[in-house]
Coordinates of C-alpha atoms in Angstrom, one line a residue:
Chain A
M387 CA -23.5 -26.6 -30.6
E388 CA -25.1 -27.5 -33.9
W389 CA -23.1 -30.7 -34.0
F390 CA -24.3 -31.7 -30.5
A391 CA -27.9 -31.0 -31.5
N392 CA -27.6 -33.3 -34.5
L393 CA -26.0 -36.0 -32.4
F394 CA -28.9 -36.2 -29.9
G395 CA -31.6 -35.6 -32.5
S396 CA -35.0 -35.3 -30.9
Y397 CA -33.6 -35.7 -27.4
W398 CA -31.6 -32.5 -27.8
P399 CA -34.0 -30.2 -25.8
A400 CA -34.0 -32.5 -22.8
V401 CA -30.2 -33.0 -23.0
E402 CA -29.7 -29.2 -23.3
I403 CA -31.8 -28.4 -20.2
T404 CA -30.1 -31.2 -18.2
G405 CA -26.6 -29.9 -19.2
W406 CA -27.4 -26.3 -18.3
T407 CA -28.9 -27.3 -15.0
L408 CA -25.8 -29.4 -14.2
I409 CA -23.6 -26.5 -15.0
K410 CA -25.7 -24.2 -12.8
I411 CA -25.5 -26.7 -9.9
V412 CA -21.7 -26.8 -10.2
L413 CA -21.7 -22.9 -10.3
I414 CA -23.5 -23.0 -6.9
V415 CA -21.8 -25.9 -5.2
A416 CA -18.2 -25.1 -6.1
P417 CA -18.2 -21.6 -4.6
L418 CA -20.2 -23.0 -1.7
M419 CA -17.4 -25.5 -1.0
G420 CA -14.9 -22.7 -1.2
A421 CA -16.9 -20.6 1.2
V422 CA -17.1 -23.5 3.6
A423 CA -13.4 -24.0 3.5
Y424 CA -12.6 -20.4 4.1
L425 CA -15.3 -20.1 6.8
T426 CA -13.3 -22.6 8.8
L427 CA -10.3 -20.3 8.4
A428 CA -12.3 -17.2 9.2
E429 CA -13.6 -18.9 12.3
R430 CA -10.2 -19.8 13.6
K431 CA -8.8 -16.3 12.8
V432 CA -11.8 -14.5 14.4
I433 CA -11.8 -16.6 17.5
G434 CA -8.1 -16.3 17.7
Y435 CA -8.2 -12.5 17.6
M436 CA -11.0 -12.5 20.2
Q437 CA -8.8 -14.5 22.5
V438 CA -5.8 -12.4 21.8
R439 CA -4.1 -15.0 19.7
I440 CA -3.1 -14.9 16.0
G441 CA -4.7 -18.1 14.7
P442 CA -3.3 -20.2 11.9
N443 CA -0.5 -18.2 10.1
R444 CA 2.0 -20.8 8.9
V445 CA 0.5 -22.3 5.7
G446 CA 0.6 -19.6 3.0
Y447 CA 0.3 -15.9 3.6
F448 CA -1.7 -15.2 6.7
G449 CA -2.5 -18.9 6.9
L450 CA -4.6 -18.6 3.7
L451 CA -3.7 -22.1 2.5
Q452 CA -4.6 -23.7 5.9
P453 CA -8.1 -25.0 4.7
V454 CA -6.4 -26.7 1.7
A455 CA -3.8 -28.3 4.0
D456 CA -6.6 -29.4 6.4
G457 CA -8.6 -30.9 3.5
L458 CA -5.6 -32.8 2.1
K459 CA -4.8 -34.1 5.6
L460 CA -8.3 -35.4 6.0
L461 CA -8.4 -36.9 2.5
F462 CA -5.3 -39.0 3.2
K463 CA -6.5 -40.3 6.5
E464 CA -8.0 -43.8 6.8
I465 CA -11.8 -44.1 7.4
I466 CA -12.1 -46.4 10.3
L467 CA -15.2 -48.6 10.4
P468 CA -15.8 -49.7 14.0
T469 CA -16.3 -53.5 14.1
A470 CA -19.5 -53.3 16.2
S471 CA -21.0 -50.6 14.0
N472 CA -23.7 -51.1 11.4
K473 CA -21.5 -50.6 8.3
T474 CA -24.2 -49.6 5.8
L475 CA -25.8 -47.0 8.0
F476 CA -22.5 -45.8 9.3
L477 CA -21.5 -44.8 5.8
L478 CA -25.0 -43.5 5.0
G479 CA -24.9 -41.1 7.9
P480 CA -22.5 -38.5 6.4
V481 CA -24.2 -38.7 3.0
L482 CA -27.6 -38.0 4.6
A483 CA -26.0 -35.1 6.5
I484 CA -24.6 -33.3 3.5
A485 CA -27.2 -34.1 0.8
P486 CA -30.0 -31.9 2.3
A487 CA -27.4 -29.2 3.2
F488 CA -26.7 -28.8 -0.6
A489 CA -30.1 -29.7 -1.9
A490 CA -31.6 -26.7 -0.1
W491 CA -29.5 -24.3 -2.2
A492 CA -31.6 -25.2 -5.3
V493 CA -34.2 -22.6 -4.6
I494 CA -32.0 -19.8 -3.1
P495 CA -32.1 -16.7 -5.3
F496 CA -28.8 -14.9 -5.6
D497 CA -30.0 -11.9 -7.6
M498 CA -33.1 -10.7 -9.4
N499 CA -33.1 -13.7 -11.9
M500 CA -30.2 -15.7 -10.6
V501 CA -31.9 -18.8 -9.2
L502 CA -31.6 -22.5 -10.1
A503 CA -35.2 -23.4 -9.5
N504 CA -37.8 -20.6 -9.1
V505 CA -40.1 -22.8 -7.0
D506 CA -43.4 -21.2 -5.8
A507 CA -43.2 -23.0 -2.4
G508 CA -39.5 -22.3 -2.1
L509 CA -39.6 -21.4 1.6
L510 CA -41.5 -24.7 2.4
Y511 CA -39.0 -26.6 0.4
I512 CA -36.1 -25.2 2.4
L513 CA -37.9 -26.0 5.7
A514 CA -38.4 -29.5 4.5
M515 CA -34.8 -29.9 3.5
T516 CA -33.4 -28.5 6.7
S517 CA -35.7 -30.8 8.7
V518 CA -34.4 -33.8 6.8
A519 CA -30.8 -33.0 7.7
V520 CA -31.3 -34.4 11.2
Y521 CA -31.3 -37.9 9.8
G522 CA -27.6 -37.8 9.1
V523 CA -26.9 -37.1 12.8
I524 CA -29.4 -39.6 14.1
I525 CA -28.3 -42.4 11.8
A526 CA -24.6 -41.7 12.5
G527 CA -25.1 -41.8 16.2
W528 CA -27.1 -45.0 16.1
A529 CA -24.9 -46.8 13.6
S530 CA -21.7 -46.0 15.5
N531 CA -22.9 -48.4 18.3
S532 CA -21.2 -46.1 20.9
K533 CA -22.7 -44.6 24.0
Y534 CA -21.3 -41.1 23.3
A535 CA -22.4 -41.0 19.7
F536 CA -25.8 -42.2 20.6
L537 CA -26.3 -39.6 23.4
G538 CA -25.2 -37.0 20.9
A539 CA -27.7 -38.2 18.3
L540 CA -30.6 -38.2 20.8
R541 CA -29.7 -34.7 22.0
S542 CA -29.5 -33.4 18.5
A543 CA -32.8 -35.0 17.4
A544 CA -34.7 -33.5 20.3
Q545 CA -33.1 -30.1 19.9
I546 CA -33.6 -29.8 16.1
V547 CA -37.2 -31.0 16.3
S548 CA -37.9 -28.4 19.1
Y549 CA -36.2 -25.4 17.4
E550 CA -37.7 -26.2 14.0
I551 CA -41.1 -25.2 15.4
A552 CA -39.9 -21.8 16.5
M553 CA -38.0 -21.3 13.3
G554 CA -41.1 -22.3 11.2
F555 CA -43.3 -19.9 13.2
A556 CA -40.8 -17.1 12.7
L557 CA -41.0 -17.7 8.9
V558 CA -44.8 -17.6 9.1
G559 CA -44.5 -13.9 10.0
V560 CA -42.3 -13.3 6.9
L561 CA -44.7 -15.0 4.5
M562 CA -47.6 -13.1 6.1
C563 CA -45.8 -9.8 5.2
A564 CA -44.7 -11.0 1.8
N565 CA -47.9 -12.8 0.8
S566 CA -45.8 -15.5 -0.8
L567 CA -43.6 -18.5 -0.2
N568 CA -41.4 -17.7 -3.1
L569 CA -38.0 -16.4 -1.9
G570 CA -37.6 -14.1 -4.9
K571 CA -41.0 -12.5 -4.2
I572 CA -40.2 -12.2 -0.5
V573 CA -37.1 -10.2 -1.3
M574 CA -38.9 -8.0 -3.8
G575 CA -41.6 -7.4 -1.1
Q576 CA -38.8 -5.6 0.9
A577 CA -38.0 -3.2 -2.0
G578 CA -37.7 0.5 -1.1
G579 CA -34.6 0.8 1.0
F580 CA -33.5 0.0 4.6
W581 CA -36.8 1.0 6.3
H582 CA -38.8 -1.6 4.3
W583 CA -36.8 -4.6 5.3
Y584 CA -38.8 -7.1 7.2
F585 CA -36.5 -7.2 10.3
L586 CA -38.0 -4.0 11.5
P587 CA -41.7 -4.9 11.8
L588 CA -40.8 -8.5 12.6
F589 CA -37.9 -7.7 15.0
P590 CA -38.8 -10.3 17.6
L591 CA -39.2 -13.0 14.9
F592 CA -35.9 -12.1 13.4
I593 CA -34.1 -12.6 16.7
V594 CA -36.0 -15.8 17.4
Y595 CA -35.2 -17.0 13.9
F596 CA -31.5 -16.3 14.2
I597 CA -31.1 -17.9 17.6
S598 CA -33.1 -20.9 16.4
A599 CA -30.9 -21.1 13.4
V600 CA -27.8 -21.3 15.6
A601 CA -29.5 -24.1 17.5
E602 CA -30.6 -25.9 14.3
T603 CA -27.0 -26.0 13.0
N604 CA -25.8 -27.3 16.4
R605 CA -23.4 -24.4 16.8
A606 CA -22.1 -23.0 20.1
P607 CA -23.7 -22.2 22.5
F608 CA -26.2 -24.9 21.5
D609 CA -23.6 -27.5 20.5
V610 CA -24.7 -30.1 23.1
A611 CA -24.8 -32.7 20.3
E612 CA -21.0 -32.5 20.1
G613 CA -20.3 -31.3 23.7
E614 CA -16.6 -32.2 23.9
S615 CA -16.5 -31.8 27.6
E616 CA -19.3 -34.3 28.3
I617 CA -19.6 -36.7 25.4
V618 CA -16.2 -36.4 23.6
A619 CA -17.5 -35.4 20.2
G620 CA -21.1 -36.5 20.2
F621 CA -22.5 -38.1 17.1
H622 CA -19.3 -38.1 15.0
V623 CA -17.0 -39.5 17.7
E624 CA -16.4 -42.7 15.7
Y625 CA -15.8 -41.0 12.4
S626 CA -12.4 -40.3 10.9
G627 CA -10.9 -38.9 7.7
M628 CA -13.2 -37.8 5.0
A629 CA -16.3 -39.3 6.7
F630 CA -15.7 -36.8 9.5
A631 CA -14.9 -34.0 7.1
V632 CA -18.3 -34.5 5.4
F633 CA -20.1 -33.9 8.7
F634 CA -17.9 -30.8 9.1
L635 CA -18.7 -29.6 5.6
A636 CA -22.5 -30.1 6.2
E637 CA -22.4 -28.1 9.4
Y638 CA -20.7 -25.2 7.8
A639 CA -22.8 -25.4 4.6
N640 CA -25.9 -25.3 6.9
M641 CA -24.5 -22.2 8.7
I642 CA -24.1 -20.4 5.4
L643 CA -27.6 -21.6 4.4
V644 CA -29.4 -20.2 7.4
S645 CA -27.4 -17.0 7.3
M646 CA -28.4 -16.7 3.6
L647 CA -32.1 -17.3 4.5
A648 CA -31.9 -14.7 7.3
A649 CA -30.4 -12.2 4.8
L650 CA -33.1 -12.9 2.2
M651 CA -36.1 -12.9 4.4
F652 CA -35.3 -10.2 7.0
L653 CA -32.5 -8.1 5.6
G654 CA -33.6 -7.5 2.1
G655 CA -31.4 -10.0 0.2
W656 CA -29.6 -8.4 -2.7
L657 CA -31.4 -5.0 -2.2
S658 CA -29.4 -2.0 -1.4
P659 CA -30.2 -0.2 1.8
V660 CA -29.9 3.3 0.2
P661 CA -31.4 4.4 -3.1
F662 CA -28.3 5.9 -4.6
I663 CA -26.3 2.6 -4.7
P664 CA -27.7 -0.1 -7.0
D665 CA -28.9 -3.5 -5.9
S666 CA -26.3 -6.1 -6.3
F667 CA -25.3 -9.7 -5.4
L668 CA -22.5 -8.1 -3.4
W669 CA -25.1 -6.7 -0.9
L670 CA -26.3 -10.3 -0.3
L671 CA -22.7 -11.4 0.2
A672 CA -22.0 -8.7 2.7
K673 CA -25.2 -9.4 4.7
V674 CA -24.5 -13.1 4.8
S675 CA -20.9 -12.5 5.9
F676 CA -22.2 -10.1 8.6
L677 CA -24.5 -12.8 10.0
L678 CA -21.9 -15.5 9.7
F679 CA -19.6 -13.3 11.8
F680 CA -22.2 -13.6 14.6
F681 CA -22.0 -17.3 14.5
L682 CA -18.2 -17.1 15.2
W683 CA -18.7 -14.3 17.7
F684 CA -21.2 -16.5 19.7
R685 CA -18.8 -19.3 19.7
A686 CA -16.0 -17.2 21.2
T687 CA -18.3 -15.5 23.7
F688 CA -21.0 -17.8 25.2
P689 CA -20.5 -20.9 27.4
R690 CA -22.5 -24.0 26.3
Y691 CA -26.2 -24.1 27.4
R692 CA -27.3 -26.8 29.8
Y693 CA -29.6 -29.3 28.1
D694 CA -32.8 -28.5 30.1
Q695 CA -32.2 -24.8 29.5
I696 CA -32.1 -25.3 25.7
M697 CA -35.4 -27.1 25.9
R698 CA -36.9 -24.4 28.1
L699 CA -35.7 -21.6 25.8
G700 CA -37.1 -23.3 22.7
W701 CA -40.5 -24.4 24.0
K702 CA -41.3 -21.9 26.7
V703 CA -39.8 -18.7 25.5
F704 CA -39.4 -18.8 21.7
I705 CA -42.6 -20.5 20.6
P706 CA -44.9 -18.2 22.8
I707 CA -43.0 -15.1 21.5
T708 CA -43.5 -16.1 17.9
I709 CA -47.2 -17.0 18.3
V710 CA -47.9 -13.6 20.1
W711 CA -46.1 -11.7 17.3
I712 CA -47.8 -13.5 14.5
V713 CA -51.2 -12.7 16.1
F714 CA -50.0 -9.1 16.5
V715 CA -48.9 -8.8 12.9
G716 CA -52.2 -10.4 11.7
G717 CA -54.2 -7.9 13.9
M718 CA -52.2 -4.9 12.7
M719 CA -52.8 -5.8 9.1
Q720 CA -56.5 -5.1 9.7
T721 CA -55.8 -1.6 10.9
P722 CA -54.8 1.6 9.1
W723 CA -51.2 0.9 10.0
A724 CA -51.1 -2.2 7.8
Y725 CA -48.7 -0.5 5.5
L726 CA -46.0 -0.9 8.1
F727 CA -46.2 -4.7 7.7
H728 CA -45.9 -4.9 3.9
Chain B
M869 CA -40.7 -36.9 -26.0
T870 CA -40.6 -40.7 -25.6
F871 CA -38.0 -43.3 -24.7
F872 CA -38.7 -46.8 -26.1
G873 CA -42.4 -45.9 -26.4
L874 CA -42.7 -44.5 -22.9
H875 CA -43.2 -40.9 -21.9
F876 CA -40.6 -39.5 -19.6
Q877 CA -43.3 -39.0 -16.9
D878 CA -44.3 -42.6 -17.2
I879 CA -40.7 -43.7 -16.6
V880 CA -40.4 -41.5 -13.6
F881 CA -43.7 -42.8 -12.3
Y882 CA -42.8 -46.5 -12.7
A883 CA -39.4 -45.9 -11.1
L884 CA -40.9 -44.1 -8.1
A885 CA -43.8 -46.6 -7.8
A886 CA -41.3 -49.5 -7.8
I887 CA -39.2 -47.9 -5.1
L888 CA -42.3 -47.1 -3.1
L889 CA -43.6 -50.7 -3.3
F890 CA -40.2 -52.1 -2.4
A891 CA -39.9 -49.6 0.6
A892 CA -43.4 -50.3 1.8
L893 CA -42.9 -54.1 1.7
S894 CA -39.6 -53.7 3.4
V895 CA -41.2 -51.8 6.3
I896 CA -43.1 -54.9 7.3
T897 CA -40.7 -57.6 6.2
T898 CA -37.4 -56.3 7.6
R899 CA -36.6 -57.5 11.1
N900 CA -34.6 -54.5 12.4
P901 CA -37.1 -51.9 13.6
V902 CA -34.6 -49.1 12.8
Y903 CA -34.4 -50.3 9.2
A904 CA -38.2 -50.5 9.1
A905 CA -38.5 -46.9 10.2
L906 CA -35.9 -45.8 7.6
Y907 CA -37.7 -47.7 4.9
L908 CA -40.9 -45.8 5.9
V909 CA -38.9 -42.6 5.4
L910 CA -38.0 -43.8 1.9
A911 CA -41.6 -44.6 1.2
F912 CA -42.7 -41.1 2.3
F913 CA -40.1 -39.6 0.1
T914 CA -41.1 -41.5 -3.0
A915 CA -44.8 -40.9 -2.3
A916 CA -43.9 -37.2 -2.3
G917 CA -42.2 -37.7 -5.6
I918 CA -45.4 -39.2 -7.1
W919 CA -47.4 -36.2 -5.7
L920 CA -45.0 -33.9 -7.5
L921 CA -45.7 -35.7 -10.7
L922 CA -49.4 -34.9 -10.1
E923 CA -48.4 -31.2 -9.8
A924 CA -49.3 -31.1 -6.1
E925 CA -46.0 -29.6 -5.0
F926 CA -47.4 -28.0 -1.8
L927 CA -48.7 -31.3 -0.6
A928 CA -45.5 -33.1 -1.7
I929 CA -43.3 -30.7 0.2
A930 CA -45.6 -30.7 3.2
L931 CA -45.4 -34.5 3.3
V932 CA -41.7 -34.4 3.5
L933 CA -41.7 -31.6 6.0
V934 CA -44.3 -33.1 8.4
Y935 CA -43.8 -36.8 8.1
V936 CA -40.2 -37.2 7.2
G937 CA -38.9 -34.1 9.1
A938 CA -40.9 -34.4 12.3
V939 CA -43.0 -37.5 12.8
M940 CA -40.4 -40.1 11.6
V941 CA -37.6 -38.4 13.5
L942 CA -39.6 -39.0 16.7
F943 CA -40.4 -42.6 15.6
L944 CA -36.7 -43.2 15.1
F945 CA -36.0 -41.5 18.4
V946 CA -38.2 -44.1 20.2
V947 CA -37.3 -47.1 18.1
M948 CA -33.5 -46.6 18.5
M949 CA -33.9 -46.6 22.3
L950 CA -35.8 -49.9 22.4
D951 CA -33.8 -53.0 23.1
I952 CA -35.8 -55.4 21.0
N953 CA -35.2 -59.1 21.2
L954 CA -35.9 -60.3 17.7
D955 CA -36.4 -64.0 18.6
K956 CA -39.0 -63.1 21.2
L957 CA -40.9 -61.1 18.6
R958 CA -41.2 -64.1 16.3
E959 CA -42.1 -66.6 19.0
G960 CA -45.9 -66.1 18.8
F961 CA -46.1 -66.2 15.0
W962 CA -47.7 -69.6 14.5
N963 CA -50.1 -69.2 17.4
A964 CA -51.3 -65.8 16.1
L965 CA -51.6 -67.0 12.5
P966 CA -55.1 -68.6 12.7
I967 CA -56.6 -65.3 13.9
A968 CA -54.3 -63.0 12.0
L969 CA -54.9 -64.6 8.6
P970 CA -58.7 -64.1 8.4
V971 CA -58.4 -60.5 9.8
G972 CA -55.7 -59.7 7.3
G973 CA -57.7 -61.3 4.5
L974 CA -60.8 -59.3 5.4
M975 CA -58.8 -56.1 5.4
A976 CA -57.3 -56.9 2.0
V977 CA -60.8 -57.6 0.6
E978 CA -62.1 -54.3 1.9
M979 CA -59.3 -52.4 0.4
V980 CA -59.8 -54.1 -3.0
M981 CA -63.5 -53.3 -2.9
I982 CA -62.7 -49.6 -2.4
V983 CA -59.5 -49.1 -4.4
G984 CA -60.0 -52.1 -6.7
V985 CA -59.2 -52.3 -10.4
R986 CA -62.8 -51.3 -11.3
N987 CA -62.3 -47.8 -9.9
F988 CA -58.9 -47.1 -11.4
G989 CA -57.6 -46.6 -14.9
A990 CA -56.8 -43.8 -17.3
D991 CA -60.4 -43.5 -18.2
K992 CA -61.7 -43.3 -14.6
V993 CA -59.1 -40.9 -13.1
L994 CA -58.4 -38.0 -15.4
A995 CA -55.0 -36.4 -15.6
P996 CA -54.8 -33.1 -13.7
P997 CA -55.5 -30.1 -16.0
A998 CA -52.3 -28.3 -17.1
H999 CA -51.9 -24.9 -15.4
P1000 CA -50.2 -21.8 -16.7
A1001 CA -46.7 -21.0 -15.5
D1002 CA -47.9 -18.4 -12.9
Y1003 CA -50.4 -20.7 -11.3
S1004 CA -49.7 -21.0 -7.6
N1005 CA -50.6 -24.4 -6.1
T1006 CA -50.0 -22.9 -2.6
A1007 CA -52.2 -19.9 -3.1
E1008 CA -55.0 -22.0 -4.6
L1009 CA -54.8 -24.5 -1.7
G1010 CA -55.0 -21.6 0.8
R1011 CA -58.0 -20.1 -0.9
V1012 CA -59.9 -23.4 -1.0
L1013 CA -59.1 -24.2 2.7
Y1014 CA -60.2 -20.8 4.0
T1015 CA -63.3 -20.4 1.9
D1016 CA -64.9 -23.5 0.6
Y1017 CA -63.7 -25.9 3.3
L1018 CA -63.5 -23.4 6.2
L1019 CA -65.7 -25.4 8.6
P1020 CA -64.1 -28.8 8.2
F1021 CA -60.7 -27.2 8.4
E1022 CA -61.5 -25.4 11.6
L1023 CA -63.1 -28.6 13.1
A1024 CA -60.0 -30.6 12.2
S1025 CA -57.8 -28.0 13.9
V1026 CA -60.0 -28.0 17.0
V1027 CA -59.8 -31.8 17.1
L1028 CA -56.0 -31.6 16.9
L1029 CA -55.9 -29.0 19.6
V1030 CA -58.0 -31.3 21.9
A1031 CA -55.6 -34.1 21.1
I1032 CA -52.6 -32.0 22.1
V1033 CA -54.2 -30.8 25.4
A1034 CA -55.3 -34.4 26.2
A1035 CA -51.8 -35.8 25.5
I1036 CA -50.2 -33.2 27.8
A1037 CA -52.9 -33.7 30.5
L1038 CA -52.3 -37.4 30.4
T1039 CA -48.5 -37.2 30.7
L1040 CA -48.1 -34.2 32.9
R1041 CA -48.1 -35.2 36.5
D1042 CA -46.6 -33.6 39.5
R1043 CA -43.7 -35.7 40.5
K1044 CA -42.6 -35.3 44.0
D1045 CA -39.2 -37.0 43.6
S1046 CA -38.0 -34.8 40.7
K1047 CA -36.3 -31.6 41.4
S1048 CA -37.4 -28.7 39.3
M1049 CA -35.9 -25.2 39.2
N1050 CA -37.2 -21.7 38.7
P1051 CA -35.0 -19.9 36.2
A1052 CA -36.3 -16.5 37.3
K1053 CA -35.1 -17.2 40.9
Q1054 CA -31.8 -18.5 39.6
V1055 CA -31.2 -15.3 37.7
L1056 CA -31.9 -13.2 40.8
V1057 CA -29.3 -15.0 42.9
K1058 CA -26.7 -12.7 44.4
K1059 CA -23.2 -13.5 45.5
E1060 CA -24.1 -13.2 49.2
D1061 CA -26.7 -15.9 48.8
R1062 CA -24.2 -18.6 47.9
L1063 CA -20.8 -17.5 48.9
R1064 CA -19.5 -17.1 52.5
I1065 CA -16.1 -15.6 53.1
I1066 CA -14.5 -16.6 56.3
K1067 CA -11.6 -14.6 57.8
M1068 CA -9.2 -16.8 59.8
A1069 CA -5.7 -16.4 61.0
S1070 CA -3.1 -17.8 58.7
V1071 CA -1.4 -21.1 59.7
T1072 CA 2.3 -20.9 58.7
E1073 CA 3.7 -24.0 57.3
S1074 CA 7.3 -23.5 58.7
T1075 CA 6.3 -24.1 62.4
S1076 CA 4.6 -27.4 61.6
V1077 CA 7.5 -28.5 59.4
E1078 CA 10.0 -27.8 62.1
K1079 CA 8.0 -29.7 64.6
T1080 CA 7.9 -32.8 62.5
N1081 CA 11.6 -32.5 61.8
T1082 CA 12.5 -32.4 65.4
E1083 CA 10.2 -35.3 66.2
A1084 CA 11.8 -37.3 63.4
N1085 CA 15.3 -36.4 64.8
K1086 CA 14.3 -37.6 68.2
E1087 CA 13.1 -41.0 66.9
T1088 CA 16.4 -41.6 65.0
K1089 CA 18.4 -40.8 68.1

């Protein structure tokens, strides 16, 4: 350490901070990639059991090496650039899809002081990053120069812009209760056990948030952007090999991200539901896994929404519900029952 | 801490400013409208970066959230669907130039008069005061908006609301040729409303097959 400090001289403090930040980033991204890989296996297993099948069980014990095999297969495949495509944007699409999906993790707190960047406007930052994620889909769809890809991109853009509003309004309720945009403070505002978690006073907002989150990540039953039966594979129909895999990674990383946000903002994050068990990162992990299971469950259960029904649900059902509940919460805060909403 | 006589903040500022200028120029010089929209996205991003340098993190993030995340998505949405003939766009260039040049020149002069060199410089615009670590830009902005500037803020929101209502009123028309549906009615549909089960005597295949066979036999004979 001393030797390094002498090597860089007066630049050492800057180098030290940069180095530590890079190490922390790796410590977040590497387990995230692992979680993404095993989420795909979990999805196939869960849906398999729901459909009375076994799911992948050939590669490794219980199919545990299946994600590795899939990853290697995709790595060795050729990335085909369609001749009529816009090459630069075609390759930019996957990058723009995955970059915000990872960048949003910068402000996620994992435990009391385990956070990469304790940003005061953390919630806003996450909203900004998730809204930027749509560019990957739009650019990929347009640059492919293919009808199916373009239709998928248009559907996705309209859907994400619509559900972002309901999602944002649902989060407004949370920040009204927590009096802060800082994710750590939002979690600490729910301290005191199960009955203090925000999902109870904000139950309609929690439901709206979670369904909007499913729509935002383009997951079934809102997966019209891919819609195999109508538009082949939607925006990534022309992608192969790793370029396709990057879209896949982004989708699953976003699923974990929105589940993490739901756990932090409505389910008390790393806080323990009962006073006699200590708070721990494991609680957060359990809550996120519980919510992720719903994503898989939805996919095995619900048929795909029709496009006009998606728009109706977003604009005519969710947005009015959230606005009414925000006004209700604001009104209740002026009454003697205000303690219920803190 | 300095690098080659420049503060780290200065380096970041010049880098962001260079990207911002390049992106902004590209918006108007590039021929492909999709590229132009994407360069505008880049310009917003770098502008947000410069605002971050000014310690206005709430505004910087709001810029990305609103302009990049919503406005430009809709821009791209429209621009991608246009089938633009680039040659036609450039056709009127020389005809429009005699009028466009003075108008553009006038606008440039106006802008220089307001944001000219006289009004800028390190001595004219002071650096934002440094804040303690627990200072919340967001809370401060909220406090100012809802106390000192309450009336302008509410007026602006009313104007926006009027704009929304006007936009909807202008585009919403009752089209006779489009079919609309009532989801509440759709949910209430019973099996009897749609499905009619008809009982009919079964037609056995064997009789008809035999008939054709005998007919075929007769023909061969």
